[in-house]
Amino acid sequence: MYKSIEEHITKHVSPTAKELYQFTSFLKEITIDKGQFLVEPGQIVKHKYFVIKGGLKAYYIDPKGNKHIIQFAVENWWVGDFDAYYNNVPSKLHIEVLEDSELLSIDYDSLQKIYDDMPIFERYYRILVTNSTIAQRKRILSSLEKNTQERYLEFCEAYANIENRVPNYDIANYLGVSPENLSRVRKQLKKLNIS
Amino acid sequence: MYKSIEEHITKHVSPTAKELYQFTSFLKEITIDKGQFLVEPGQIVKHKYFVIKGGLKAYYIDPKGNKHIIQFAVENWWVGDFDAYYNNVPSKLHIEVLEDSELLSIDYDSLQKIYDDMPIFERYYRILVTNSTIAQRKRILSSLEKNTQERYLEFCEAYANIENRVPNYDIANYLGVSPENLSRVRKQLKKLNIS
DNA sequence: CAATTCCATTGACCTATATCAATTAAGATA
DNA sequence: TATCTTAATTGATATAGGTCAATGGAATTG
């Protein structure tokens, strides 16, 4: 059960076997079905989640009623509303389960205790969140620099395993374009590939 | 000299006086003039910087030759190319000094030593980078959700002290719009304020 | 298998913003 | 102050992508 999270951790830092055991002993196993919500707006968020199996999407619905996908999460990703989790403010996000999923959760208080007792895990999260910042910077640059076609190709490359698991309108949404526009871009790409 | 960085640290974590002293003893003071570059593309980045006084901008020039401002930094901000710094890859960014500035720098190896010896500073950076991730998520959402006028107003609010210190074309660039368009938006806003 | 629902595609049209060119305003320098 | 340079503004035009409406497929459900 804990194999994938242990691998993920040891890919980034080197805790002792005992530390690793202590860490995983705080985790709770969760199974949740497609269509369910892990987080909904207004909720106080006490957990974040590691995906063992399945897929989810995190999105925000703005005051105009438009939906904006912030993140997809599949195997070996952490997902949650980090703003709500760390700053103890009500969530503004929906986190929806796209496929029946198995997750591990860790609650805020346990994580604080882990940070206090075993700084190696503070390092683990520092590294993860640093990587996440770098990835988000790339997303910002990408939206400034590239047109829809380029961004779509980049997405397919970066999330090869996700591309066929989520509907196109969700991909369009993630890219910040209309489904119609993405459809046209895909059509153009098909032409190019065939000829 | 170290007052502002010490205040910044103790706003987020609570090191002992000794730890704080040890931390600051690794810092180097730097003065650098307007127009100079802290980082340029291709460089190996060994330092990151805390702004005591002055202002800088970090930007990327894409293969098409277009410039994209990633970040402004003024007093009490950390600035650097974190991708290059942490992943030891050549920088792709320009970090340019906008006003004569006083900075503190910390080099990578010293910071690793600090992390090893005093986990409280690992926590400090974990918190900072978490906040940075949350801020970047807001920037991504903002670009998806809001039009130029709304984003400009948001910018002026969020960076009240920056707005009058950088040229409009840099603000336009940061927002991902043309200077002409920002000019028109500003014109509209003036009308609304007067009437 | 038929019915239904959801999703992708296509077409027609519209809008925000980019681009290009010219002008004015503001700063910097001699 | 006059000159030069840089930035901001304005106008005219072009375009990527949005929106709305209709159609065609695919997948799910009874």
Coordinates of C-alpha atoms (C1' of nucleotides) in Angstrom, one line a residue:
Chain A
M1 CA 0.0 0.0 0.0
Y2 CA 2.7 2.5 0.9
K3 CA 5.2 1.4 -1.7
S4 CA 4.4 4.3 -4.1
I5 CA 4.6 7.0 -1.5
E6 CA 7.8 5.6 -0.1
E7 CA 9.3 5.5 -3.5
H8 CA 8.2 9.1 -4.1
I9 CA 9.7 10.2 -0.8
T10 CA 13.1 8.4 -1.3
K11 CA 13.3 9.9 -4.8
H12 CA 13.7 13.3 -3.2
V13 CA 15.2 12.8 0.3
S14 CA 16.8 10.0 2.3
P15 CA 15.0 9.3 5.6
T16 CA 15.9 6.4 7.8
A17 CA 13.7 3.3 7.7
K18 CA 12.3 4.3 11.1
E19 CA 11.5 7.8 10.0
L20 CA 9.8 6.4 6.9
Y21 CA 7.8 4.0 8.9
Q22 CA 6.7 6.8 11.3
F23 CA 5.7 9.0 8.4
T24 CA 3.5 6.4 6.8
S25 CA 1.9 5.5 10.1
F26 CA 0.3 8.9 10.0
L27 CA -1.3 8.2 6.6
K28 CA -4.9 7.1 6.1
E29 CA -6.1 5.1 3.2
I30 CA -9.0 6.4 1.2
T31 CA -11.0 5.0 -1.7
I32 CA -13.3 7.3 -3.5
D33 CA -15.5 6.9 -6.6
K34 CA -15.7 8.9 -9.8
G35 CA -17.9 11.9 -9.5
Q36 CA -17.3 12.4 -5.7
F37 CA -15.7 15.5 -4.3
L38 CA -12.6 15.6 -2.1
V39 CA -13.0 19.3 -1.4
E40 CA -15.8 21.7 -2.1
P41 CA -15.9 25.5 -1.7
G42 CA -16.4 26.8 1.8
Q43 CA -15.0 23.8 3.5
I44 CA -12.2 23.9 6.0
V45 CA -9.4 21.8 4.6
K46 CA -7.6 19.5 7.0
H47 CA -6.0 17.1 4.6
K48 CA -3.9 16.8 1.6
Y49 CA -3.8 13.7 -0.6
F50 CA -1.3 11.5 -2.4
V51 CA -2.7 9.6 -5.4
I52 CA -2.0 5.9 -5.4
K53 CA -4.3 5.1 -8.2
G54 CA -6.9 7.1 -10.2
G55 CA -7.3 10.7 -11.3
L56 CA -8.7 14.0 -10.0
K57 CA -9.1 17.6 -11.1
A58 CA -8.9 20.7 -8.9
Y59 CA -10.9 23.7 -10.2
Y60 CA -12.2 27.1 -9.3
I61 CA -15.5 28.6 -10.3
D62 CA -15.2 32.3 -10.5
P63 CA -17.9 34.9 -9.7
K64 CA -19.0 35.0 -13.3
G65 CA -19.7 31.2 -13.1
N66 CA -16.7 30.2 -15.3
K67 CA -14.8 27.2 -14.3
H68 CA -11.0 27.1 -14.3
I69 CA -9.0 23.9 -13.9
I70 CA -5.9 24.5 -11.8
Q71 CA -4.5 21.0 -11.7
F72 CA -5.0 17.5 -12.8
A73 CA -3.6 14.8 -10.4
V74 CA -2.9 11.2 -11.3
E75 CA -0.7 8.5 -9.7
N76 CA 2.1 9.8 -7.5
W77 CA 0.9 13.4 -7.3
W78 CA 0.0 15.3 -4.2
V79 CA -3.3 17.1 -4.5
G80 CA -5.2 19.5 -2.3
D81 CA -6.0 23.1 -1.7
F82 CA -2.7 24.2 -0.3
D83 CA -4.0 27.8 0.3
A84 CA -6.8 26.5 2.5
Y85 CA -4.7 23.8 4.1
Y86 CA -1.8 26.0 5.2
N87 CA -3.5 29.2 5.8
N88 CA -6.6 27.8 7.4
V89 CA -9.0 29.7 5.2
P90 CA -12.2 28.2 3.7
S91 CA -11.5 26.5 0.4
K92 CA -12.5 28.1 -2.9
L93 CA -11.9 25.0 -4.9
H94 CA -13.7 21.9 -6.1
I95 CA -11.5 18.8 -6.1
E96 CA -13.4 16.2 -8.1
V97 CA -12.6 12.5 -8.7
L98 CA -12.4 11.7 -12.4
E99 CA -11.9 7.9 -12.0
D100 CA -12.4 5.6 -9.0
S101 CA -9.3 6.4 -6.9
E102 CA -7.2 5.2 -4.1
L103 CA -5.5 8.0 -2.1
L104 CA -3.5 8.5 1.0
S105 CA -4.3 11.4 3.2
I106 CA -2.4 13.3 5.9
D107 CA -4.0 15.8 8.2
Y108 CA -2.6 19.2 9.0
D109 CA -1.8 18.6 12.7
S110 CA 0.0 15.3 12.0
L111 CA 2.1 17.0 9.4
Q112 CA 3.1 19.7 11.7
K113 CA 4.1 17.1 14.2
I114 CA 6.1 15.3 11.5
Y115 CA 7.8 18.6 10.6
D116 CA 8.8 19.1 14.2
D117 CA 10.0 15.6 14.9
M118 CA 11.6 14.7 11.6
P119 CA 13.0 17.7 9.6
I120 CA 13.8 15.4 6.7
F121 CA 10.1 15.6 5.8
E122 CA 10.1 19.3 6.0
R123 CA 12.8 19.1 3.4
Y124 CA 10.7 16.7 1.3
Y125 CA 7.9 19.2 1.1
R126 CA 10.2 22.1 0.6
I127 CA 11.6 20.3 -2.5
L128 CA 8.2 19.4 -3.7
V129 CA 6.8 22.8 -3.4
T130 CA 9.9 24.3 -5.0
N131 CA 9.4 22.1 -8.0
S132 CA 5.7 23.0 -8.0
T133 CA 6.6 26.7 -8.1
I134 CA 9.0 26.1 -11.0
A135 CA 6.3 24.2 -12.9
Q136 CA 3.8 26.9 -12.3
R137 CA 6.3 29.5 -13.5
K138 CA 6.6 27.5 -16.7
R139 CA 2.8 27.4 -17.0
I140 CA 2.6 31.2 -16.7
L141 CA 5.4 31.6 -19.2
S142 CA 3.8 29.2 -21.6
S143 CA 0.5 31.1 -21.5
L144 CA 2.3 34.3 -22.3
E145 CA 4.6 32.9 -24.9
K146 CA 2.7 30.3 -26.8
N147 CA -0.5 30.0 -28.9
T148 CA -3.2 27.4 -28.3
Q149 CA -1.6 24.9 -30.7
E150 CA 1.8 25.1 -29.0
R151 CA 0.3 24.9 -25.5
Y152 CA -1.8 21.9 -26.5
L153 CA 1.2 20.0 -27.8
E154 CA 3.2 20.9 -24.7
F155 CA 0.3 19.6 -22.6
C156 CA 0.2 16.3 -24.4
E157 CA 3.9 15.9 -23.9
A158 CA 4.0 16.9 -20.3
Y159 CA 0.9 14.9 -19.3
A160 CA 1.1 12.0 -21.8
N161 CA -0.7 9.7 -19.4
I162 CA -3.5 12.2 -18.7
E163 CA -4.3 13.3 -22.2
N164 CA -6.5 10.2 -22.9
R165 CA -8.0 10.0 -19.5
V166 CA -9.8 13.4 -19.3
P167 CA -12.3 14.9 -21.7
N168 CA -11.1 17.5 -24.2
Y169 CA -13.2 20.2 -22.7
D170 CA -11.3 19.8 -19.5
I171 CA -8.0 20.0 -21.3
A172 CA -9.3 23.1 -23.1
N173 CA -10.3 24.6 -19.8
Y174 CA -6.9 23.8 -18.3
L175 CA -5.3 25.6 -21.2
G176 CA -7.6 28.5 -20.9
V177 CA -9.3 28.2 -24.3
S178 CA -12.8 27.3 -25.5
P179 CA -13.5 23.6 -26.3
E180 CA -14.4 24.8 -29.9
N181 CA -11.1 26.4 -30.3
L182 CA -9.2 23.3 -29.1
S183 CA -11.3 21.2 -31.4
R184 CA -10.2 23.3 -34.3
V185 CA -6.6 23.2 -33.3
R186 CA -6.8 19.4 -33.0
K187 CA -8.3 19.3 -36.5
Q188 CA -5.4 21.3 -37.9
L189 CA -2.9 19.0 -36.2
K190 CA -4.5 15.9 -37.7
K191 CA -4.2 17.4 -41.1
L192 CA -0.5 18.1 -40.5
N193 CA 0.2 14.6 -39.3
I194 CA -1.5 12.9 -42.2
S195 CA 0.0 14.9 -45.0
Chain B
M1 CA 22.1 46.0 7.9
Y2 CA 20.4 42.7 8.8
K3 CA 17.4 44.2 10.4
S4 CA 15.0 43.7 7.5
I5 CA 16.0 40.1 6.8
E6 CA 15.8 39.3 10.5
E7 CA 12.4 40.8 10.7
H8 CA 11.3 38.9 7.6
I9 CA 12.5 35.6 9.0
T10 CA 11.0 36.1 12.4
K11 CA 7.7 37.0 10.8
H12 CA 7.5 33.4 9.5
V13 CA 9.5 31.3 12.0
S14 CA 11.1 31.5 15.4
P15 CA 14.8 30.7 15.4
T16 CA 17.0 31.3 18.5
A17 CA 19.1 34.4 18.6
K18 CA 22.1 32.2 17.9
E19 CA 20.6 30.5 14.9
L20 CA 19.6 33.9 13.5
Y21 CA 23.1 35.1 14.0
Q22 CA 24.6 32.1 12.3
F23 CA 22.2 32.5 9.4
T24 CA 23.0 36.1 8.8
S25 CA 26.8 35.4 9.1
F26 CA 26.5 33.5 5.8
L27 CA 25.0 36.5 4.0
K28 CA 27.0 38.8 1.8
E29 CA 26.1 42.5 1.2
I30 CA 25.9 43.7 -2.3
T31 CA 25.3 47.1 -3.8
I32 CA 24.4 47.2 -7.5
D33 CA 23.4 50.0 -9.8
K34 CA 20.4 50.5 -12.1
G35 CA 20.9 48.8 -15.4
Q36 CA 23.2 46.1 -14.1
F37 CA 22.3 42.5 -14.3
L38 CA 22.2 40.1 -11.4
V39 CA 21.6 37.1 -13.6
E40 CA 21.9 36.6 -17.4
P41 CA 20.9 33.6 -19.6
G42 CA 23.4 30.8 -19.7
Q43 CA 24.9 31.6 -16.3
I44 CA 25.2 29.0 -13.6
V45 CA 23.4 30.5 -10.6
K46 CA 25.0 30.1 -7.2
H47 CA 23.1 32.8 -5.3
K48 CA 19.7 34.0 -4.4
Y49 CA 19.1 37.5 -3.1
F50 CA 17.1 39.4 -0.6
V51 CA 16.3 43.0 -1.4
I52 CA 17.1 45.5 1.4
K53 CA 16.6 48.5 -0.8
G54 CA 15.8 49.1 -4.5
G55 CA 14.0 47.2 -7.2
L56 CA 14.6 44.5 -9.8
K57 CA 12.8 42.6 -12.5
A58 CA 13.2 39.0 -13.6
Y59 CA 12.3 38.3 -17.2
Y60 CA 12.6 35.7 -19.9
I61 CA 13.2 36.3 -23.6
D62 CA 11.5 33.6 -25.6
P63 CA 12.8 32.1 -28.9
K64 CA 10.6 34.6 -30.9
G65 CA 12.4 37.4 -29.2
N66 CA 9.5 38.4 -27.0
K67 CA 10.2 39.5 -23.4
H68 CA 8.1 38.2 -20.5
I69 CA 8.4 39.6 -17.0
I70 CA 8.1 36.9 -14.4
Q71 CA 8.6 38.9 -11.2
F72 CA 9.2 42.3 -9.8
A73 CA 11.2 42.4 -6.6
V74 CA 11.4 45.3 -4.1
E75 CA 12.2 45.6 -0.4
N76 CA 11.8 42.4 1.5
W77 CA 11.5 40.1 -1.4
W78 CA 13.7 37.2 -2.3
V79 CA 14.7 37.1 -5.9
G80 CA 16.7 34.8 -8.1
D81 CA 16.3 32.0 -10.7
F82 CA 15.1 29.2 -8.4
D83 CA 15.1 26.7 -11.3
A84 CA 18.7 27.3 -12.0
Y85 CA 19.7 27.7 -8.4
Y86 CA 18.1 24.5 -7.1
N87 CA 18.4 22.3 -10.2
N88 CA 21.9 23.5 -11.2
V89 CA 20.9 24.2 -14.8
P90 CA 22.0 27.3 -16.7
S91 CA 19.7 30.2 -16.2
K92 CA 17.3 31.3 -18.9
L93 CA 16.4 34.5 -17.2
H94 CA 17.6 38.1 -17.1
I95 CA 17.4 39.7 -13.6
E96 CA 17.9 43.4 -14.1
V97 CA 18.3 46.1 -11.6
L98 CA 15.7 48.9 -12.0
E99 CA 16.9 51.2 -9.2
D100 CA 20.3 51.3 -7.4
S101 CA 19.9 48.5 -4.9
E102 CA 21.2 47.0 -1.8
L103 CA 20.9 43.2 -1.6
L104 CA 22.0 40.3 0.6
S105 CA 23.1 37.2 -1.1
I106 CA 23.3 33.6 0.0
D107 CA 25.1 30.9 -2.0
Y108 CA 23.8 27.5 -2.6
D109 CA 26.4 25.5 -0.6
S110 CA 26.0 27.7 2.4
L111 CA 22.2 27.3 2.3
Q112 CA 22.5 23.5 2.1
K113 CA 24.7 23.7 5.2
I114 CA 22.2 25.9 7.0
Y115 CA 19.4 23.5 6.1
D116 CA 21.4 20.6 7.5
D117 CA 22.5 22.4 10.7
M118 CA 19.4 24.4 11.4
P119 CA 16.1 22.9 10.2
I120 CA 14.2 26.0 11.3
F121 CA 15.5 27.7 8.1
E122 CA 14.4 24.8 6.0
R123 CA 11.0 25.6 7.4
Y124 CA 11.4 29.3 6.6
Y125 CA 12.0 28.5 3.0
R126 CA 9.3 25.9 2.9
I127 CA 6.8 28.5 4.0
L128 CA 8.1 31.1 1.6
V129 CA 7.9 28.8 -1.3
T130 CA 4.5 27.6 -0.3
N131 CA 3.3 31.2 -0.3
S132 CA 5.0 31.8 -3.6
T133 CA 3.1 28.8 -5.1
I134 CA -0.2 30.1 -3.8
A135 CA 0.6 33.5 -5.2
Q136 CA 1.4 32.1 -8.6
R137 CA -1.8 30.0 -8.6
K138 CA -3.6 33.3 -8.1
R139 CA -1.7 34.8 -11.0
I140 CA -2.7 31.9 -13.2
L141 CA -6.3 32.1 -12.1
S142 CA -6.3 35.9 -12.6
S143 CA -5.1 35.6 -16.2
L144 CA -7.8 33.0 -16.9
E145 CA -10.6 34.8 -15.1
K146 CA -10.1 38.5 -15.6
N147 CA -9.8 41.0 -18.4
T148 CA -7.0 43.5 -18.7
Q149 CA -8.7 46.2 -16.7
E150 CA -9.4 43.9 -13.8
R151 CA -5.9 42.5 -13.8
Y152 CA -4.4 46.0 -13.9
L153 CA -6.4 47.1 -10.9
E154 CA -5.5 44.0 -9.1
F155 CA -1.8 44.6 -9.9
C156 CA -2.0 48.2 -8.6
E157 CA -3.5 46.9 -5.4
A158 CA -1.1 44.0 -4.9
Y159 CA 2.0 46.0 -5.8
A160 CA 1.0 49.5 -4.7
N161 CA 4.6 50.4 -4.0
I162 CA 5.7 49.1 -7.4
E163 CA 3.2 50.7 -9.6
N164 CA 4.9 54.1 -9.7
R165 CA 8.4 52.7 -9.8
V166 CA 8.3 50.8 -13.0
P167 CA 7.4 51.9 -16.5
N168 CA 3.9 51.1 -17.8
Y169 CA 5.3 48.9 -20.6
D170 CA 6.8 46.7 -18.0
I171 CA 3.5 46.5 -16.1
A172 CA 1.8 45.7 -19.4
N173 CA 4.4 43.0 -20.1
Y174 CA 3.9 41.5 -16.6
L175 CA 0.2 41.4 -17.2
G176 CA 0.7 39.8 -20.6
V177 CA -0.8 42.6 -22.7
S178 CA 0.5 45.2 -25.1
P179 CA 1.5 48.7 -23.8
E180 CA -1.1 50.2 -26.2
N181 CA -3.8 48.1 -24.7
L182 CA -2.8 49.0 -21.1
S183 CA -2.7 52.7 -22.1
R184 CA -6.3 52.4 -23.3
V185 CA -7.4 50.7 -20.2
R186 CA -5.8 53.4 -18.1
K187 CA -7.5 56.0 -20.1
Q188 CA -10.9 54.4 -19.5
L189 CA -10.2 54.2 -15.8
K190 CA -9.3 57.9 -15.6
K191 CA -12.6 58.7 -17.2
L192 CA -14.5 56.6 -14.7
N193 CA -12.7 58.2 -11.8
I194 CA -13.3 61.8 -12.9
S195 CA -17.0 61.4 -13.7
Chain C
dC1 C1' -31.2 -2.8 -29.2
dA2 C1' -33.3 1.7 -28.7
dA3 C1' -33.2 5.8 -26.2
dT4 C1' -30.9 9.2 -24.0
dT5 C1' -27.3 11.9 -22.6
dC6 C1' -23.0 13.8 -23.1
dC7 C1' -19.2 15.3 -25.9
dA8 C1' -16.8 16.8 -30.1
dT9 C1' -17.1 19.1 -34.2
dT10 C1' -18.4 22.6 -37.5
dG11 C1' -20.2 27.1 -39.2
dA12 C1' -21.3 32.0 -38.8
dC13 C1' -20.4 35.9 -36.5
dC14 C1' -18.4 39.0 -32.8
dT15 C1' -15.1 41.0 -29.6
dA16 C1' -10.9 41.9 -27.2
dT17 C1' -6.6 42.7 -28.0
dA18 C1' -2.5 42.7 -31.1
dT19 C1' 0.0 45.1 -34.5
dC20 C1' 1.6 49.0 -37.2
dA21 C1' 2.2 53.8 -37.8
dA22 C1' 2.1 58.4 -36.2
dT23 C1' 2.0 61.8 -32.6
dT24 C1' 2.5 63.8 -28.2
dA25 C1' 4.5 63.9 -23.7
dA26 C1' 8.0 63.4 -20.5
dG27 C1' 12.9 62.7 -19.1
dA28 C1' 17.6 63.0 -19.8
dT29 C1' 21.7 65.3 -21.6
dA30 C1' 24.4 68.8 -23.5
Chain D
dT1 C1' 17.1 76.3 -22.3
dA2 C1' 17.4 73.5 -26.4
dT3 C1' 18.2 69.0 -28.0
dC4 C1' 17.8 64.2 -27.9
dT5 C1' 15.9 60.1 -26.4
dT6 C1' 12.6 57.3 -24.5
dA7 C1' 7.9 56.4 -23.1
dA8 C1' 2.9 57.0 -23.5
dT9 C1' -0.9 57.8 -26.2
dT10 C1' -3.9 57.7 -30.1
dG11 C1' -5.8 56.0 -34.5
dA12 C1' -6.6 52.5 -38.0
dT13 C1' -6.6 47.8 -39.2
dA14 C1' -5.9 42.8 -38.6
dT15 C1' -6.5 38.5 -36.2
dA16 C1' -6.9 34.9 -32.7
dG17 C1' -10.0 33.2 -30.2
dG18 C1' -14.8 33.6 -28.0
dT19 C1' -19.8 32.9 -28.3
dC20 C1' -23.9 31.1 -30.1
dA21 C1' -26.4 27.6 -32.6
dA22 C1' -26.7 23.4 -35.0
dT23 C1' -25.2 18.8 -36.1
dG24 C1' -23.1 14.4 -35.7
dG25 C1' -20.8 10.7 -32.8
dA26 C1' -19.9 8.2 -28.9
dA27 C1' -21.0 6.3 -24.8
dT28 C1' -24.1 5.2 -21.2
dT29 C1' -28.6 3.5 -19.5
dG30 C1' -33.0 1.3 -19.5

